mmCIF file of C-alpha atoms in Angstrom:
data_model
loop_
_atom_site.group_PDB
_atom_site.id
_atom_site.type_symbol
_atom_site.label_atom_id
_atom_site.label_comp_id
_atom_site.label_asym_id
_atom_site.label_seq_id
_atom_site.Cartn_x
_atom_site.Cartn_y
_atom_site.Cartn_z
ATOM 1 C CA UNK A 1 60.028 95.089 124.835
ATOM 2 C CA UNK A 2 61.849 98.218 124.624
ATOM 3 C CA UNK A 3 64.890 96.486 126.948
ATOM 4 C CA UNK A 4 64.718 94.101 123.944
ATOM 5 C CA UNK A 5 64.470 96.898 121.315
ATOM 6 C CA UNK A 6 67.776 98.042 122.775
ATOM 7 C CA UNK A 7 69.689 95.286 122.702
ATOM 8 C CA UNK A 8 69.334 94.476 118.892
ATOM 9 C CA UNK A 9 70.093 97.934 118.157
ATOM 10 C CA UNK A 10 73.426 97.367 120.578
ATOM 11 C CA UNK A 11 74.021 94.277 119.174
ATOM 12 C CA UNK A 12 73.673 95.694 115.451
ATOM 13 C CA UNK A 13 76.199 98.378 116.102
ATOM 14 C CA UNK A 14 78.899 95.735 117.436
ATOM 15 C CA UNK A 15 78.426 93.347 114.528
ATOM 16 C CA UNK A 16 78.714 96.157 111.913
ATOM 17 C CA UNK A 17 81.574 97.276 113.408
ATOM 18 C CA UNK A 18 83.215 93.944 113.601
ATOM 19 C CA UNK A 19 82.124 93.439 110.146
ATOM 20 C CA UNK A 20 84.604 96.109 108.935
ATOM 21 C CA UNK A 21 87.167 95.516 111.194
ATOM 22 C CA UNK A 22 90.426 95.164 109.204
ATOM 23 C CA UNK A 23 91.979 91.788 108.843
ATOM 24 C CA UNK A 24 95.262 90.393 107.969
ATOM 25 C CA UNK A 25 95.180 89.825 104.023
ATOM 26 C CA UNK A 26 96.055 90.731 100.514
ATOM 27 C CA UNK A 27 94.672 93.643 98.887
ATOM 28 C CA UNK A 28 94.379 95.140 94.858
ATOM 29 C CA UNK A 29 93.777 98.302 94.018
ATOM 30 C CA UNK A 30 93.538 101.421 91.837
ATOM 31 C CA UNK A 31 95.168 105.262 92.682
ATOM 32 C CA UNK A 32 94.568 108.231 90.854
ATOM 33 C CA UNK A 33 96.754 111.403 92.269
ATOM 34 C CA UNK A 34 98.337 114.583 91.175
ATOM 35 C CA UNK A 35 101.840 113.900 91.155
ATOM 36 C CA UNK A 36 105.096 116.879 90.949
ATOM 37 C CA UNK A 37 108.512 115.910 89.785
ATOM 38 C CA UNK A 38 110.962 118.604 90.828
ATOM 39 C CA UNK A 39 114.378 119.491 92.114
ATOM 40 C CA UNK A 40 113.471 120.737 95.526
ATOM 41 C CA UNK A 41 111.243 118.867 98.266
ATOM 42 C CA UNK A 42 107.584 118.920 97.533
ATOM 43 C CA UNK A 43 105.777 118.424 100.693
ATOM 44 C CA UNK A 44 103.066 116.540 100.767
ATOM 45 C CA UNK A 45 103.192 117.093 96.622
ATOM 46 C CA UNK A 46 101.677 120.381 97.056
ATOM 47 C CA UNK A 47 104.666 122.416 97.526
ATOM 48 C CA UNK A 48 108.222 123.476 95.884
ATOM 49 C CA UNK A 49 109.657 122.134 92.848
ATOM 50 C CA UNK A 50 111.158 123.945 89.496
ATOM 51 C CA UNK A 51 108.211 121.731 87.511
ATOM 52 C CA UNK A 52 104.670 121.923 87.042
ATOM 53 C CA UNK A 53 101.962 119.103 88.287
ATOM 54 C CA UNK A 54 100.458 116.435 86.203
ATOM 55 C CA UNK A 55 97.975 113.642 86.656
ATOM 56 C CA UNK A 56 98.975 110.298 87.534
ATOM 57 C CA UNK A 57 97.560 107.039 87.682
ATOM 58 C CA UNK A 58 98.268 103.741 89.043
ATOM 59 C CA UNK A 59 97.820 100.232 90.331
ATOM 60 C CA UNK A 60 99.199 98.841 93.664
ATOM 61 C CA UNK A 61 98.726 95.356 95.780
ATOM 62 C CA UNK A 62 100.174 93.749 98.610
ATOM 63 C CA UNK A 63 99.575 92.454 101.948
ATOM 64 C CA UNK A 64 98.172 93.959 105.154
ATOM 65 C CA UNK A 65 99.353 92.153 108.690
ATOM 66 C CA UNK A 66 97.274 93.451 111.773
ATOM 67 C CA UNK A 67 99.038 93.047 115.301
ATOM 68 C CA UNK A 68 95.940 94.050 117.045
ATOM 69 C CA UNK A 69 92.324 95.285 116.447
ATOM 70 C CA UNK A 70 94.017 98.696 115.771
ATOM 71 C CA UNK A 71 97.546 98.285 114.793
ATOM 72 C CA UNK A 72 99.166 96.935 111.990
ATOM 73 C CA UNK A 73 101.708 96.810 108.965
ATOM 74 C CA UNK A 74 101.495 96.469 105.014
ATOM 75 C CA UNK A 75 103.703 95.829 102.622
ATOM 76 C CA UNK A 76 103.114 96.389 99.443
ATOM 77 C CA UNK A 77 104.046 97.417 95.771
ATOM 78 C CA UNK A 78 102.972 100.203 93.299
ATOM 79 C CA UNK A 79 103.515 100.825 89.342
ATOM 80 C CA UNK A 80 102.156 104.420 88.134
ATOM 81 C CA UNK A 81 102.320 105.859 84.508
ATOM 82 C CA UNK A 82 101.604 109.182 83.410
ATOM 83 C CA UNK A 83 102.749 112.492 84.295
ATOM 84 C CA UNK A 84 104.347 115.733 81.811
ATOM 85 C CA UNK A 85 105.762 118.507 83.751
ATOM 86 C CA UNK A 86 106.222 121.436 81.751
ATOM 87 C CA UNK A 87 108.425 124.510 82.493
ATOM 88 C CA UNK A 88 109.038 126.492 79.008
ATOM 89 C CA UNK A 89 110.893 125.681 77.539
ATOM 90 C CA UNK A 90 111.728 122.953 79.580
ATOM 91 C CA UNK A 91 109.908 119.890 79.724
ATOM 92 C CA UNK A 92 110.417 116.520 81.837
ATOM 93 C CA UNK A 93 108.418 113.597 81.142
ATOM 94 C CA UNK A 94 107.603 110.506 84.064
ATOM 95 C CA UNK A 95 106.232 107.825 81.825
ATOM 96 C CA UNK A 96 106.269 105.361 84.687
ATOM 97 C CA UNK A 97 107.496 105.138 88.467
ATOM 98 C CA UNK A 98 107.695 101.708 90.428
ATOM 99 C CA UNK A 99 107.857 101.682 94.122
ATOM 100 C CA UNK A 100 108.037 98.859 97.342
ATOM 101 C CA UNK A 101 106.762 100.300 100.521
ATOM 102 C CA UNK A 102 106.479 99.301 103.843
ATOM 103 C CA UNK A 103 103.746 101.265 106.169
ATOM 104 C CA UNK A 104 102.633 101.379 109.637
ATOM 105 C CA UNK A 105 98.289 101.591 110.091
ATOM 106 C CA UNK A 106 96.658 102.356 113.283
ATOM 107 C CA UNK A 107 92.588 102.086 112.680
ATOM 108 C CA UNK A 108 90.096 102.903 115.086
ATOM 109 C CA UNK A 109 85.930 102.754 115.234
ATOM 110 C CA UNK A 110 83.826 105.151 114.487
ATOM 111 C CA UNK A 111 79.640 104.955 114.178
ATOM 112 C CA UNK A 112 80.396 101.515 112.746
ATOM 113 C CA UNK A 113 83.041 102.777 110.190
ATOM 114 C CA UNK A 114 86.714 102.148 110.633
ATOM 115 C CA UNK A 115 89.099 105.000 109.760
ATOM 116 C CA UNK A 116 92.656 104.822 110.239
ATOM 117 C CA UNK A 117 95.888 106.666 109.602
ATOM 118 C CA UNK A 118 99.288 105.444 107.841
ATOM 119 C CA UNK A 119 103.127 106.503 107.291
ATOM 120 C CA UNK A 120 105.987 104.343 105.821
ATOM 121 C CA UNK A 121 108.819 104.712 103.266
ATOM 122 C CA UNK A 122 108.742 103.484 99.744
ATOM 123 C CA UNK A 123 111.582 102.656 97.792
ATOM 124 C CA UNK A 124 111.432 102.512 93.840
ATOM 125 C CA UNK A 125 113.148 103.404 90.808
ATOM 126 C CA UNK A 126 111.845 105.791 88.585
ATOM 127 C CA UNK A 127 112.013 107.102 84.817
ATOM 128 C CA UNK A 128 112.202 110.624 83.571
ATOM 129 C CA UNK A 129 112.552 112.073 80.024
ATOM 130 C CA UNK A 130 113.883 115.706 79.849
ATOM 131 C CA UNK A 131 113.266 118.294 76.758
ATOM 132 C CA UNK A 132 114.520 121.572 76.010
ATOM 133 C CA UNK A 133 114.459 123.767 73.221
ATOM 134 C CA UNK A 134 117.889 126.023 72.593
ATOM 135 C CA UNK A 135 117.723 127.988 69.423
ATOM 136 C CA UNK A 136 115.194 126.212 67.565
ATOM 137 C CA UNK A 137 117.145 122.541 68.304
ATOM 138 C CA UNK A 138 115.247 119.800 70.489
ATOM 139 C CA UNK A 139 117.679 118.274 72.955
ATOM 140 C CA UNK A 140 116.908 116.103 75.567
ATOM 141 C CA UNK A 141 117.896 113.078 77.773
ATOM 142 C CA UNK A 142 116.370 110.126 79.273
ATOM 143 C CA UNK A 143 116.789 108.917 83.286
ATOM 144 C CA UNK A 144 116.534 106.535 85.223
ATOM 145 C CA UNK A 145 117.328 106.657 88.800
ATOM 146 C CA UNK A 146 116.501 105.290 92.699
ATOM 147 C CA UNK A 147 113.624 107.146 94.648
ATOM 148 C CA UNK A 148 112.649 107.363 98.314
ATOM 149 C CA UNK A 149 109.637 108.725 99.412
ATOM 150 C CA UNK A 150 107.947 109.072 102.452
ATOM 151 C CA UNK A 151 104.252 107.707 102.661
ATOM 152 C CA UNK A 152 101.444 109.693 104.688
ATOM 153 C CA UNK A 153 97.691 109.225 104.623
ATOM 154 C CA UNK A 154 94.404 108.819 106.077
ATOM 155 C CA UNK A 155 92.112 105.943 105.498
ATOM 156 C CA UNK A 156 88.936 104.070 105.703
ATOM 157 C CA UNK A 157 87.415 100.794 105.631
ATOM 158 C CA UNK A 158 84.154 99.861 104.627
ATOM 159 C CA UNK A 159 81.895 96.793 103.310
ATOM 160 C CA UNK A 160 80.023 97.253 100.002
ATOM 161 C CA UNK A 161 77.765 95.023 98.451
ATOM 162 C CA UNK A 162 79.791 92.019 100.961
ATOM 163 C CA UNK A 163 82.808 92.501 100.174
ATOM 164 C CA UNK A 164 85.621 94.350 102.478
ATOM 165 C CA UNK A 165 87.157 97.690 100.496
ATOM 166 C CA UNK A 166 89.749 100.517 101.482
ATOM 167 C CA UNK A 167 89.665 104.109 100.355
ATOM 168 C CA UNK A 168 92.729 106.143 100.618
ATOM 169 C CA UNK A 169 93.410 109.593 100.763
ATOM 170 C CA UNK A 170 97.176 109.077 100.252
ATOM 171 C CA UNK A 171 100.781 111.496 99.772
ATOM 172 C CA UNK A 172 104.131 110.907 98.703
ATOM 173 C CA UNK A 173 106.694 112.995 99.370
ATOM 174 C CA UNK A 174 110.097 112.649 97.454
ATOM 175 C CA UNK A 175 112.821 112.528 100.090
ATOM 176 C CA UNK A 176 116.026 111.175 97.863
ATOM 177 C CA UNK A 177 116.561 110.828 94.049
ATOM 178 C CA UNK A 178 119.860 109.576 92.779
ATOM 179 C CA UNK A 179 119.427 112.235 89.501
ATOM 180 C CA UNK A 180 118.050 115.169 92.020
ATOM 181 C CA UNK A 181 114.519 114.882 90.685
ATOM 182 C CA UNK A 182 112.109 114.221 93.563
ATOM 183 C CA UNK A 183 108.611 112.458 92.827
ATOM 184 C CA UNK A 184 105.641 113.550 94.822
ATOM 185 C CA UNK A 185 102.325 112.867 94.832
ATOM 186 C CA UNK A 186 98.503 113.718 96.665
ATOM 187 C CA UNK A 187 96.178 111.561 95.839
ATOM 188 C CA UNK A 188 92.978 108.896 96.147
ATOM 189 C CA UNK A 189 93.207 105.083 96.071
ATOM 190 C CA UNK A 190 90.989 102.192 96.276
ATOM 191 C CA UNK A 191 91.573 98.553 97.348
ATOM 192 C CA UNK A 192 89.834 95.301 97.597
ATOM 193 C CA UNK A 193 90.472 93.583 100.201
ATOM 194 C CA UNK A 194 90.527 89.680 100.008
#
């Protein structure tokens, strides 16, 4: 009996780890970060840059295409709007940022739960609206330019309620903007997974 005991609880383990094993497929999601708009390199979005932080939210999609039980590659496109960095009395404004990217995953099992780790580039072009005040007078200017950023992140995958989900603790760091302002971000994201 206990022989037999064992091997359910052996064979439970290996199905509910298969059961979040990552697949080849689309995913939808939701990020919410804390994103930094400056003219020096913000690594990881926590560091640098002439301009203060502001909260940023988002939506992203795309499609995930595993080479192995561990390895893979997504591809996959975000929009995120939000964002007023303030420096008196200068003030720049992101009111939206759209980016492709193209990451590498590596996952592993853990206890049943998959966690993983990802880096890739993302391409995009981005919008900024400066404001400064000069003796009283508003003047100002509006931007748009071409962004590359460098993805970094840890992950993990998990099965609620039946269906196959993604949480993301995810960074961008601006590498190149053509108007010297570079976008980075820390943040969380969530994805279904079709």
């Amino acid at each position: 009996m206990k022989k037999f005991l064992a091997s359910v609880a052996v064979a439970s383990a290996l199905v509910s780890s298969a059961a979040v094993a990552e697949e080849s497929g689309y995913f939808a999601g939701l990020s919410w970060g804390y994103g930094s708009a400056g003219n020096d390199i913000s690594w990881l979005g926590l560091t640098g840059g002439d301009y203060k932080s502001a909260l940023r939210f988002g939506v992203y999609g795309g499609y995930t295409q595993m080479f192995s039980d561990t390895f893979g590659a997504r591809y996959y496109a975000n929009i995120d709007f939000g964002g007023a960095y303030k420096d008196d009395p200068y003030h720049i404004k992101a009111p939206w940022n759209i980016y492709v990217n193209a990451d590498a995953i590596y996952n592993f099992n853990s206890g049943g739960t998959e966690f993983g780790v990802f880096g890739g580039l993302g391409l995009g072009y981005a919008t900024f609206e400066e404001s400064f005040k000069i003796a009283g007078i508003q003047l100002g200017d509006k931007y748009n330019s071409f962004d590359l950023g460098l993805n970094l992140g840890l992950r993990v995958n998990y099965e609620l309620f039946g269906s196959k989900f993604s949480t993301e603790l995810y960074t961008r760091t601006g590498l190149y903007n053509s108007e010297d302002i570079d976008n980075s971000i820390i943040g969380l994201r969530t994805s279904y997974n079709f």
